[in-house]
Coordinates of C-alpha atoms and ligand atoms in Angstrom, one line a residue:
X1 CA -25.2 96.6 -52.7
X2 CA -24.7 93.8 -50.3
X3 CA -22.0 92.3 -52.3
X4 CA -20.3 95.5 -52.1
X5 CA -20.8 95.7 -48.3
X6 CA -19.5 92.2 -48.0
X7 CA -16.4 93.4 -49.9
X8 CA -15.8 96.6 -48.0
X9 CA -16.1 94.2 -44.9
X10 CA -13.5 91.8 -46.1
X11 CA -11.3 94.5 -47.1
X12 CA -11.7 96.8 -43.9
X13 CA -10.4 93.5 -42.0
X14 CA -7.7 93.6 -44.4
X15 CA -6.5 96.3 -43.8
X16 CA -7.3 97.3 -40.7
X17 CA -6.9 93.6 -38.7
X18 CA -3.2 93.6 -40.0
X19 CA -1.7 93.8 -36.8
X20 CA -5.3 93.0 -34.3
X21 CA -8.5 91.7 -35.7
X22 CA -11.7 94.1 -35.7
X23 CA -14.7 93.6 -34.0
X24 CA -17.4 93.2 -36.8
X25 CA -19.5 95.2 -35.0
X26 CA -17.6 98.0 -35.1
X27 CA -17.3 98.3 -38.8
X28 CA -20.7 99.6 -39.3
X29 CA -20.4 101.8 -35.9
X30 CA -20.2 105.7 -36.9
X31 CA -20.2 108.3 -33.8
X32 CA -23.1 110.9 -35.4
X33 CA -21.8 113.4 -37.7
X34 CA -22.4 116.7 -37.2
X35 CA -24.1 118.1 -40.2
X36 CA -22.9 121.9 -40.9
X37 CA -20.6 123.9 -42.5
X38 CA -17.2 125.5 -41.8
X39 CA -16.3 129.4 -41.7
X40 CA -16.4 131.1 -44.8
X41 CA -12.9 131.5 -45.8
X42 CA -11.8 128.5 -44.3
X43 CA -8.0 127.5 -45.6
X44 CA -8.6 123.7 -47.0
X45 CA -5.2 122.0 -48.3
X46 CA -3.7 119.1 -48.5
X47 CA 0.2 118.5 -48.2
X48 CA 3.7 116.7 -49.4
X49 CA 7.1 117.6 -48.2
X50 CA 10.4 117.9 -50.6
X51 CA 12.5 114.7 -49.7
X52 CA 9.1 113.1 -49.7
X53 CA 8.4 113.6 -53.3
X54 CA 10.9 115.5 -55.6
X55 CA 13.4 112.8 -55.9
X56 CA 16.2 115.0 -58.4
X57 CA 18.3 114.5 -55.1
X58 CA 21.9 115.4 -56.9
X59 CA 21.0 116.8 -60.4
X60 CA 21.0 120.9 -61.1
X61 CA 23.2 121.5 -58.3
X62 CA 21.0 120.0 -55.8
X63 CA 23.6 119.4 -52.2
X64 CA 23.0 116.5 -50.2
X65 CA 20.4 116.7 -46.9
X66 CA 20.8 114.5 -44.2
X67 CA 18.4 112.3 -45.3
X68 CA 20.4 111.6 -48.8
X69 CA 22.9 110.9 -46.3
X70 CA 20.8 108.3 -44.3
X71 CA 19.5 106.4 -46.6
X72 CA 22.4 105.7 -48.5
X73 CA 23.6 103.3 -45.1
X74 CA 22.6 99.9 -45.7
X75 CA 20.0 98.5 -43.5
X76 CA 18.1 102.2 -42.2
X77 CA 15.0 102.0 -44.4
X78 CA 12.8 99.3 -45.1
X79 CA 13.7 97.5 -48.6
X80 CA 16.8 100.1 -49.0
X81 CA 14.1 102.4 -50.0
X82 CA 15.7 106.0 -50.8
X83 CA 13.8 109.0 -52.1
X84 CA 16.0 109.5 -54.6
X85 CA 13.4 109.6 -57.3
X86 CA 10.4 109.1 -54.7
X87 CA 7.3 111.1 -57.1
X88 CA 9.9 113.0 -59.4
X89 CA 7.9 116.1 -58.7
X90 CA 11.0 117.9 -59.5
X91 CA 9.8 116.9 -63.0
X92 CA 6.5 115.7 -62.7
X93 CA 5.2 118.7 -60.4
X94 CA 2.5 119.5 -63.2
X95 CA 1.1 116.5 -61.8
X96 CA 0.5 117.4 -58.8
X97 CA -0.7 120.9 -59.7
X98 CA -3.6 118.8 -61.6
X99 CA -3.9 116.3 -59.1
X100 CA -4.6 119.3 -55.7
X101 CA -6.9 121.0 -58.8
X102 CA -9.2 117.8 -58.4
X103 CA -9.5 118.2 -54.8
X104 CA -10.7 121.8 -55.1
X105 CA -8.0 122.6 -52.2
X106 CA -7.5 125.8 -51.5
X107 CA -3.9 126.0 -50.5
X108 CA -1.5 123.4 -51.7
X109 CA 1.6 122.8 -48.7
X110 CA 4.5 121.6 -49.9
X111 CA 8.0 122.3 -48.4
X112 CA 11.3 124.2 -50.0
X113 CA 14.3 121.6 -50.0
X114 CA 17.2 123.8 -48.0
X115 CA 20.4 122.2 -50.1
X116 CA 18.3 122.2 -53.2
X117 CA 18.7 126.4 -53.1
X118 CA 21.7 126.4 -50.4
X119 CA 23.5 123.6 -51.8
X120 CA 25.8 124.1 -48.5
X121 CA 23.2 126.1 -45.9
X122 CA 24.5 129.2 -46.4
X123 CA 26.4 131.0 -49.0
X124 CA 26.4 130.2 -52.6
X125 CA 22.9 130.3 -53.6
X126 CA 21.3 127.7 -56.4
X127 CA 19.6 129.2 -59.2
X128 CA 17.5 126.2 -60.7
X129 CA 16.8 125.1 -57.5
X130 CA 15.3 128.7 -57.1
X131 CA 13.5 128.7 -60.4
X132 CA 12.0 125.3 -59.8
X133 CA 9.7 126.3 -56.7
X134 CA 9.4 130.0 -58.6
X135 CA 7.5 127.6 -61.5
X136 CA 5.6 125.3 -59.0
X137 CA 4.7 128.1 -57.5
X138 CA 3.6 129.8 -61.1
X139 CA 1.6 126.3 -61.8
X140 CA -0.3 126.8 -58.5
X141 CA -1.3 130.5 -59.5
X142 CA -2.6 129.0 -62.7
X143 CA -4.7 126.7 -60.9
X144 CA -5.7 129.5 -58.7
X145 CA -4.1 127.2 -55.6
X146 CA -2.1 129.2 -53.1
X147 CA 1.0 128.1 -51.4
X148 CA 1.2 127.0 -47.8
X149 CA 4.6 126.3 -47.7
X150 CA 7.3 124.9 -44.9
X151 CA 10.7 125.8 -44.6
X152 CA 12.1 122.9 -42.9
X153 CA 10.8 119.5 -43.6
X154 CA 13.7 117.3 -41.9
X155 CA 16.1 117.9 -44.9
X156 CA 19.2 119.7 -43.4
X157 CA 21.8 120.4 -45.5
X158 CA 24.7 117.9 -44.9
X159 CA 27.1 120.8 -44.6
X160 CA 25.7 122.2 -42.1
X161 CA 25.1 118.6 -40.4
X162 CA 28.9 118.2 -40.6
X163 CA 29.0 121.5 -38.8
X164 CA 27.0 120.0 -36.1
X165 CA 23.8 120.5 -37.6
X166 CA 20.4 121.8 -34.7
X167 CA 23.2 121.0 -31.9
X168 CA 25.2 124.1 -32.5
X169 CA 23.5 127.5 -31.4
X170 CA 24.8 128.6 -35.1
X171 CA 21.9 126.7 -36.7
X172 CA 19.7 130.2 -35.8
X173 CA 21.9 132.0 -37.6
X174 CA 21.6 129.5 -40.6
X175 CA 18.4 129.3 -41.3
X176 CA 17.8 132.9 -41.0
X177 CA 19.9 133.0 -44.0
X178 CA 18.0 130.4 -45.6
X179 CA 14.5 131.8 -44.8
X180 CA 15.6 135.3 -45.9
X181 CA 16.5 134.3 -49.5
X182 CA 12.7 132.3 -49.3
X183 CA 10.7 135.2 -48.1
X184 CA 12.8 137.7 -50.8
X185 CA 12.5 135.0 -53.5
X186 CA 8.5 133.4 -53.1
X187 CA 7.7 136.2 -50.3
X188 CA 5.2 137.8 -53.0
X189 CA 3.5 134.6 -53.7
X190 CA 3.3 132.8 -50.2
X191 CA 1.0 134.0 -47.6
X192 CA 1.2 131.1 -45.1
X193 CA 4.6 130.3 -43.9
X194 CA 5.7 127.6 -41.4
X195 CA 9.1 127.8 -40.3
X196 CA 9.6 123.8 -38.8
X197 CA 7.8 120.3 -39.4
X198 CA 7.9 118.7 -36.3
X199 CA 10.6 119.9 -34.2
X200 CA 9.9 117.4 -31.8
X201 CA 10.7 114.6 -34.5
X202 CA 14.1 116.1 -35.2
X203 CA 15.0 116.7 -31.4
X204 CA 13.7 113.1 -30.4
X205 CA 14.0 110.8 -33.4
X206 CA 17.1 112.9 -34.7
X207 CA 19.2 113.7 -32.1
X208 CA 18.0 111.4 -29.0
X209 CA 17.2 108.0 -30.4
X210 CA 18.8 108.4 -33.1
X211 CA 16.3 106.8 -35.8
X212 CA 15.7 109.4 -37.9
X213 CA 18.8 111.4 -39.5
X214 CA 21.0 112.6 -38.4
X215 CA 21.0 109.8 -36.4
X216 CA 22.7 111.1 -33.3
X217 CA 22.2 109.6 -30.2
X218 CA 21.5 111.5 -26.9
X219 CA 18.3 110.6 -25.8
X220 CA 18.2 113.0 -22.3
X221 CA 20.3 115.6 -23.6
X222 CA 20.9 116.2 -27.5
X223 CA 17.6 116.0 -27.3
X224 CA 17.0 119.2 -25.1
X225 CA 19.6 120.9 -27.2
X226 CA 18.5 120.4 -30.2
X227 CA 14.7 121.1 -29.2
X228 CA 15.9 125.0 -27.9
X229 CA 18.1 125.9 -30.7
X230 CA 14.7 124.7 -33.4
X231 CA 12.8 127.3 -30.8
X232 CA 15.3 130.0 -31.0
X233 CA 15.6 129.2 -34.8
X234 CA 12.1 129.1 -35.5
X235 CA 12.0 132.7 -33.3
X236 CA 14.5 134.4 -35.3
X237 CA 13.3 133.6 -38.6
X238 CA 9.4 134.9 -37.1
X239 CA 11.4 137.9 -36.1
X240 CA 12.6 138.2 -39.7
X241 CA 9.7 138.1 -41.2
X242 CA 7.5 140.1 -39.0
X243 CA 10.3 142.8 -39.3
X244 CA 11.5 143.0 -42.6
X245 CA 8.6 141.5 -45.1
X246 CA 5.1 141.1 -43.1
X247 CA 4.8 145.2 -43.7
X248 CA 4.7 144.7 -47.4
X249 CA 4.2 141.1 -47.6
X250 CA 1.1 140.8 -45.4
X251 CA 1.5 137.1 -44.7
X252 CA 1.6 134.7 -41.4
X253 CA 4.2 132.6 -39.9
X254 CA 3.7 129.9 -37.8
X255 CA 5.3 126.5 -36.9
X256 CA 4.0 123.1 -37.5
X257 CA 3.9 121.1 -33.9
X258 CA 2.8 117.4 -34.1
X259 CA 1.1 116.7 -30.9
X260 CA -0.8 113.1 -29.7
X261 CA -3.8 113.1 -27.9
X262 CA -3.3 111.5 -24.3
X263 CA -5.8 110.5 -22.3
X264 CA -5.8 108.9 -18.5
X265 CA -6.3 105.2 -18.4
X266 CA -8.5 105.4 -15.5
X267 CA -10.3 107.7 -13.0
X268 CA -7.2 108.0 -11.0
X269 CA -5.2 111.0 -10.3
X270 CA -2.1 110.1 -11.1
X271 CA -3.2 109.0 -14.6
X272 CA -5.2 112.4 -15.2
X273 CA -1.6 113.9 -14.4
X274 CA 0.2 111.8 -16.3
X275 CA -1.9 112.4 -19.3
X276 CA -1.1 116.0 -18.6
X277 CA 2.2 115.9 -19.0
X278 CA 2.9 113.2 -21.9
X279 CA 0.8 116.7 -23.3
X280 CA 3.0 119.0 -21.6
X281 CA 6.1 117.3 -22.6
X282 CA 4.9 116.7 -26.8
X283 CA 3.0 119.7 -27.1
X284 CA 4.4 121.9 -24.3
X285 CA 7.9 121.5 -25.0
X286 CA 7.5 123.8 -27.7
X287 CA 3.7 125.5 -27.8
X288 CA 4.7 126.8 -24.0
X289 CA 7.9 129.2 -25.0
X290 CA 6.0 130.4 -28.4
X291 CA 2.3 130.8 -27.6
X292 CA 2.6 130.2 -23.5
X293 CA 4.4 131.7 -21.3
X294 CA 7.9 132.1 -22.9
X295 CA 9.5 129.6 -21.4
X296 CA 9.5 125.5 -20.9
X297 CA 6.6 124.4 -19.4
X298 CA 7.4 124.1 -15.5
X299 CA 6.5 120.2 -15.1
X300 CA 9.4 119.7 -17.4
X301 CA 11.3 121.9 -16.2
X302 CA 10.7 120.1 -12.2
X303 CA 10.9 116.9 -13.8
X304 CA 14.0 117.0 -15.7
X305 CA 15.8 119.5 -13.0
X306 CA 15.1 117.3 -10.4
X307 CA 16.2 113.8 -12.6
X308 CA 19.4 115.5 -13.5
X309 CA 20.5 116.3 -10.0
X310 CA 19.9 112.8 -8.8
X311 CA 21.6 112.1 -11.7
X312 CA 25.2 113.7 -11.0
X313 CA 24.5 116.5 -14.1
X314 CA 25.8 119.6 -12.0
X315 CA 22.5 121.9 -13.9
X316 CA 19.5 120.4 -15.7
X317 CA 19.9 118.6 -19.2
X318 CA 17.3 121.1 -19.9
X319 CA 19.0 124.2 -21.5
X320 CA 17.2 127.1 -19.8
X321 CA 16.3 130.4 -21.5
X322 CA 17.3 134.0 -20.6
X323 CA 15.5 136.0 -19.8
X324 CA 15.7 138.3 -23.5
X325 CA 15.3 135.5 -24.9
X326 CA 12.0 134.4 -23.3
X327 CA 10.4 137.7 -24.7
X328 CA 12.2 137.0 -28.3
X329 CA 10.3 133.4 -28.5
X330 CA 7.1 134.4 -26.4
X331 CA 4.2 135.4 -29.0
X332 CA 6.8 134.2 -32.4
X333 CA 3.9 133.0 -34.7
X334 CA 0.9 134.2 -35.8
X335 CA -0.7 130.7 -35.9
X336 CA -0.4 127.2 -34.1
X337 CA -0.2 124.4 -37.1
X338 CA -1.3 121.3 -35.6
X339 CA 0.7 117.4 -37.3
X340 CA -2.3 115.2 -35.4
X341 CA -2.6 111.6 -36.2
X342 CA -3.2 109.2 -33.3
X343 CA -3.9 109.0 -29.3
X344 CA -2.7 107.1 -26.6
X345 CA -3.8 105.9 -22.8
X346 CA -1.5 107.0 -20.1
X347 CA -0.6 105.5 -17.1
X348 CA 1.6 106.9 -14.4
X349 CA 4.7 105.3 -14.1
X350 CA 8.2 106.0 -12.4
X351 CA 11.1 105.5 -14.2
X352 CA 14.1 104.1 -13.4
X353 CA 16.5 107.0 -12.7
X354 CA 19.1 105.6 -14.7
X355 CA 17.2 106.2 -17.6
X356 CA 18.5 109.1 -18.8
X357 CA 16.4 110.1 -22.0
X358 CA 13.5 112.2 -22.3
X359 CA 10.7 109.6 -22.5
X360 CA 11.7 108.4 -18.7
X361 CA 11.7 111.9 -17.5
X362 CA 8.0 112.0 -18.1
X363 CA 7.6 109.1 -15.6
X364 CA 4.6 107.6 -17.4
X365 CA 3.6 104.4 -19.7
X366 CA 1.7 105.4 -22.8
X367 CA -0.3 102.8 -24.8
X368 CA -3.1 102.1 -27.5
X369 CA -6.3 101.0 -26.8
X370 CA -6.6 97.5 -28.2
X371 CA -10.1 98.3 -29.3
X372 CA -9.3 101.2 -31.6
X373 CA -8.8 100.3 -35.6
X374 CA -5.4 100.0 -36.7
X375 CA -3.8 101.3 -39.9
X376 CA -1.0 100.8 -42.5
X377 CA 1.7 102.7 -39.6
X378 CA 2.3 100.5 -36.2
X379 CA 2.1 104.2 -34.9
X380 CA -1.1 105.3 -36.1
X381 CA -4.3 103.8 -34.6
X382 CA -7.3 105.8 -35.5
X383 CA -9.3 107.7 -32.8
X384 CA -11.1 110.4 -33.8
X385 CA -12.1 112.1 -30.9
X386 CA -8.9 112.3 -29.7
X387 CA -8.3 115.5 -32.1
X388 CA -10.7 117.4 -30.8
X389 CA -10.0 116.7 -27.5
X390 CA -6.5 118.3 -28.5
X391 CA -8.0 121.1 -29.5
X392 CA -9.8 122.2 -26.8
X393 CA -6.4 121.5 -24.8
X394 CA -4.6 123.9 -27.0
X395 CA -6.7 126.5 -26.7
X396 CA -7.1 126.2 -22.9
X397 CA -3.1 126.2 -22.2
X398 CA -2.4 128.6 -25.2
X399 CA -4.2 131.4 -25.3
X400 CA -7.5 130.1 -27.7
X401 CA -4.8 130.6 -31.0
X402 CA -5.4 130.5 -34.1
X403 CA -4.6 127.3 -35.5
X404 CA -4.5 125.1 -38.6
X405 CA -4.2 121.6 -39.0
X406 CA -1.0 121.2 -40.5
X407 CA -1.4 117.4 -41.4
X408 CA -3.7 115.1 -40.4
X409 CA -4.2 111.8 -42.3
X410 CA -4.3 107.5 -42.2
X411 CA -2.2 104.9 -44.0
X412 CA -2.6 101.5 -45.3
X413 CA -0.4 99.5 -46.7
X414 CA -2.3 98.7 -50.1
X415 CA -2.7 101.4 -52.0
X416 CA -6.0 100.5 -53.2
X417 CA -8.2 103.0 -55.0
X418 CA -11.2 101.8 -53.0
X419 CA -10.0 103.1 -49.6
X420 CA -12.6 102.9 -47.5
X421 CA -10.5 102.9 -44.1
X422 CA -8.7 106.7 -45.4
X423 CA -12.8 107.8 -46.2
X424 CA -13.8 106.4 -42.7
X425 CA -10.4 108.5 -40.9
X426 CA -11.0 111.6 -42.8
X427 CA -15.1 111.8 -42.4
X428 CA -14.4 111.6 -38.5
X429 CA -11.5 113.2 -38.1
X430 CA -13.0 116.7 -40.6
X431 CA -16.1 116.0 -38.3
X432 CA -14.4 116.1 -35.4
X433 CA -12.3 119.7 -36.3
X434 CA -15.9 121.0 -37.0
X435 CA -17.6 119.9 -33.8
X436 CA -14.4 121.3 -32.4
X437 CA -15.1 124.7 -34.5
X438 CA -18.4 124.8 -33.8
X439 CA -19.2 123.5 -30.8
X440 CA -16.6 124.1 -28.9
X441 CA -15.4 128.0 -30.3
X442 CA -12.1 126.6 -31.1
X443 CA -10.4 128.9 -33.2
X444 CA -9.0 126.5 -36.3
X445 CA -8.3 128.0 -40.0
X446 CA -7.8 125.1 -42.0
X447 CA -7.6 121.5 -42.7
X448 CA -4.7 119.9 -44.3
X449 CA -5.1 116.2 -45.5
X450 CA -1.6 114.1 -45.0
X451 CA -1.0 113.8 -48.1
X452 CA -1.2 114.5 -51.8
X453 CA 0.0 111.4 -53.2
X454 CA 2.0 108.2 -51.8
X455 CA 5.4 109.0 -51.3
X456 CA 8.7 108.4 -50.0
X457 CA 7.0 107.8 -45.6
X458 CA 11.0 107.9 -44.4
X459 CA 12.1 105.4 -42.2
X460 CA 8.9 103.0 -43.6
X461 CA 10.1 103.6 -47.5
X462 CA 7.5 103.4 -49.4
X463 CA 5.5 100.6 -47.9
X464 CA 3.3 102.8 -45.4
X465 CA 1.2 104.4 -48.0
X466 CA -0.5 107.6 -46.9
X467 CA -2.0 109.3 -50.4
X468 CA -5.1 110.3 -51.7
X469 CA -3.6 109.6 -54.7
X470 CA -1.7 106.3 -55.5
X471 CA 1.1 106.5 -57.2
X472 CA 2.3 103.9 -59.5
X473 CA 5.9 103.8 -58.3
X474 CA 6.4 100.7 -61.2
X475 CA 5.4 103.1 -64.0
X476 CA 8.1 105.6 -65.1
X477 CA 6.0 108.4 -65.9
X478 CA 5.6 107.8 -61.8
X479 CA 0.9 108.3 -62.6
X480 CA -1.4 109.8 -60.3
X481 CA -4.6 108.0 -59.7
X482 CA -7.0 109.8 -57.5
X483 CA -8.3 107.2 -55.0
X484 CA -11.8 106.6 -53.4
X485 CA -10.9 109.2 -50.8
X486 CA -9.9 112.1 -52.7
X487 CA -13.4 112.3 -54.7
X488 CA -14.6 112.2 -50.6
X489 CA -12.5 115.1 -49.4
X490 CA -13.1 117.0 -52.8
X491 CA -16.9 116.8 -52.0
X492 CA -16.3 117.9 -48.1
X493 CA -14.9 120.9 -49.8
X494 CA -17.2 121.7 -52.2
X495 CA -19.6 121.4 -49.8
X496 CA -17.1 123.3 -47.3
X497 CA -18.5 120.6 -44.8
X498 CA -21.0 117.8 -44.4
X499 CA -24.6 117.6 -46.5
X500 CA -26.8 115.1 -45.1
X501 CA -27.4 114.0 -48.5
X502 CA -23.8 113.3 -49.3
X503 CA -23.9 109.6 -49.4
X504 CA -20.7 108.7 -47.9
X505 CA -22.1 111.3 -44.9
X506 CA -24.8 108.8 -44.1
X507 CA -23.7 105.3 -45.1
X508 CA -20.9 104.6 -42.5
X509 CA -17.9 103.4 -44.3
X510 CA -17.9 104.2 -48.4
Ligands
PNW1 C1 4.6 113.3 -40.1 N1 4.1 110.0 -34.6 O1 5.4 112.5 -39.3 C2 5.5 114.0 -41.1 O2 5.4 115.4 -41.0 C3 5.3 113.5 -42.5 O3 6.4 113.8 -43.3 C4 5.0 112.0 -42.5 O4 4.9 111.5 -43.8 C5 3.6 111.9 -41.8 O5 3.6 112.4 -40.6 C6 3.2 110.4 -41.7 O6 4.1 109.7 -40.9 C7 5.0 111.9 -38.1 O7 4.8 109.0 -34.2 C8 5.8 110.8 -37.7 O8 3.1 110.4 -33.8 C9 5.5 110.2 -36.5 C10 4.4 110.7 -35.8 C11 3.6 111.7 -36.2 C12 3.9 112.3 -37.4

């Protein structure tokens, strides 16, 4: 037993102390775990996303997405990774049906690849690339797993990209389209819909920074355009639905917001505001217009009116809605699907008002604690409490809505079967959704562990490993090997929570 202390030690620094070292002492450290159970029912999954996994990128018809497009550029992803065979769960998807089976998961979510069944958006529909999710979603029923499943993961097609892609007010119109033939095709099957992964990561990284495809660059004002037509995108396609397939189809729609926790720096003020609005601006941008008021929330709409005037812009790079509309987006999803992952300090801070971009108009400096444990992802430093925290946030700005967490899961850059550090994130993290549940009478549905299996983690390749299965990329058969943490979160849910006598529930780390 102390040998295998002495190695979890040695490894935890490992992997943890790649970018800071830990404090020993807080190895060992547990915040006290709340032992009890969550509501009957309660929707436990974990998740993968297309371009992530299915590799198949140009075979049966399959059109290009904008990530094909992306990574085919020399120099954008680490080690010229591409996921152009990435898990081969366009073959190998009985794999992964065993694989969730293991966990006990109630819900697998995975996400439909747009050009894999509109090889150009709209139009001329793809038949195998139909049948392939009809006989993943067949393999799930056999496993008596239902489908959670996301419309948009990031994978435009490239046709409509070359059309100018969530920039032109068209897009709405598009993926209506799309989501029509997936609710007429899968709508009998699928109960749980989410329209978009992450707007906030296609509006910002996509279309303002430009490190993520498409790679446009417009950081104070692509990015606002892009942002309202994914919220009048994601509207219309809840509109769809809720008119034309929830009377017979009896399922839920709702979108798939990944929000940081933020909290002030100090006592001051300022920093309590400026925490407040790094919130507004992540979470706000879009929760506001769909489960708030209908519209942008009104710090960034002061904010980035008042920065645009100074800045010679005759209206605000914020697109505004009309008034139609704001009723057409306000109330568009049946649930809130929560990406959450890491937290941050915040500091108010002006910005220079040259800085046109959408992280200056927030006016604030956002950093990580240097005491909090690392991970696999520069990103992702892991602080539990920050999630529910979040929680109670969302349900005092939005109305107390339902809400499921979408993703939520902890990387490293090993691999290892013995992962300690992903058992230590998802024991405090679950325990932090149930204190939330219970203590708190925040209304959450479900749990969804980021991810299945290691896969294709974009921009990183495949170096930022986030599975709870490894996958031996080396191997042509492409194995899955269940890892330390997935016998963890199968007990949480056969337990549907946490026994006292559940030994990783008492000793701290394994
Ligand atoms: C999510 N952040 O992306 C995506 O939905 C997944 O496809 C991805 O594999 C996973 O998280 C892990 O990265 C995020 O900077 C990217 O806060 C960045 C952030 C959060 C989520």
């Amino acid at each position: 037993m102390a040998n295998i202390n002495w190695m979890g030690w040695l490894l935890m620094v490992l992997l943890v102390g790649n970018d800071k070292t830990v404090p020993v002492s807080c190895i060992y450290v547990d915040e006290p775990l709340l032992y009890d159970t969550f509501p009957p029912n309660f929707v436990w999954a974990s998740a993968t996303s297309a371009h992530q996994i299915e590799g198949a990128w140009n075979v049966d018809g399959k059109g290009p997405s904008i990530w094909d497009t992306y990574t085919s550029q020399p120099g954008i992803v680490a080690e010229g990774a591409t996921g152009q065979t990435a898990c081969n769960s366009y073959y190998f998807y009985q794999k992964d049906v065993d694989a969730l089976k293991s966990l006990n998961v109630s819900h697998y979510r995975f996400s439909i690849s747009w050009p894999r069944v509109l090889p150009d958006g709209i139009g001329r529909i793809n038949q195998p690339g139909v049948d392939y999710y009809k006989n993943l979603i067949a393999a799930l029923k056999v496993a008596n797993i239902q489908p959670m499943v996301t419309l948009y993961h990031w994978d435009l097609p490239q046709a409509l990209e070359d059309m100018g892609g969530w920039l032109n007010s068209s897009v709405a119109d598009w993926f209506e389209e799309y989501a029509r033939l997936c609710f007429t095709q899968f709508g009998d099957d699928v109960k749980i819909w989410v329209t978009l992964n992450e707007p906030w990561i296609t509006a910002w990284q996509g279309y303002g920074l430009g490190v993520s495809a498409p790679a446009k660059y417009g950081p104070g004002t692509y990015t606002y355009q892009a942002g309202h037509n994914l919220i009048l995108a994601h509207a219309k396609v809840y509109r769809l639905y809720e008119s034309s397939f929830k009377p017979f189809q009896q399922g839920k729609v709702g979108i798939a917001l990944n929000i940081n926790w933020y909290s002030p720096a100090t006592d001051l003020t300022a920093d309590a505001d400026a925490a407040e609005r790094a919130l507004q601006f992540m979470g706000g941008w879009f929760a506001n217009p769909i489960f708030g008021s209908g519209d942008y929330p009104s710090i960034m709409k002061q904010k980035i009116g008042e920065k645009s005037a100074l800045q010679g812009f005759n209206q605000s790079r914020l697109p505004e809605f009309t008034q139609e509309q704001k009723i057409f987006v306000q109330g568009s999803a049946d649930f809130l699907g929560i990406n959450h992952y890491t937290s941050f300090l915040t500091e108010d801070k002006p910005s220079d008002i040259n800085d046109i971009s959408y992280e200056a108009d927030q006016d604030l400096y956002a950093y990580y604690d240097p005491s909090w444990y690392g991970s696999g992802s520069p990103w992702l430093k892991i602080t539990p409490f920050g999630l529910r925290n979040l929680l109670i946030w969302l349900r005092d700005r939005f109305n107390d809505p339902e809400m499921i967490i979408t993703e939520n899961g902890c990387s490293d850059t090993a691999g290892n079967l013995d992962d300690m550090l992903r058992i230590y994130y998802f024991k405090h993290y679950i325990n932090n959704v149930l204190k939330a549940i219970k203590n708190d009478g925040v209304k959450v549905t479900g749990y969804t562990a980021w991810s299945l299996m290691d896969n294709f983690e974009w921009r990183a390749g495949y170096n930022e490993k986030f599975g709870l299965f490894n996958v031996n990329f080396t191997s042509p058969e492409l194995p899955r090997t269940a890892k330390a943490s997935a016998s963890y979160y199968a007990q949480i849910i056969r337990d549907n929570g946490f026994r006292t006598d559940q030994p990783c529930n008492n000793y701290p780390i394994s």
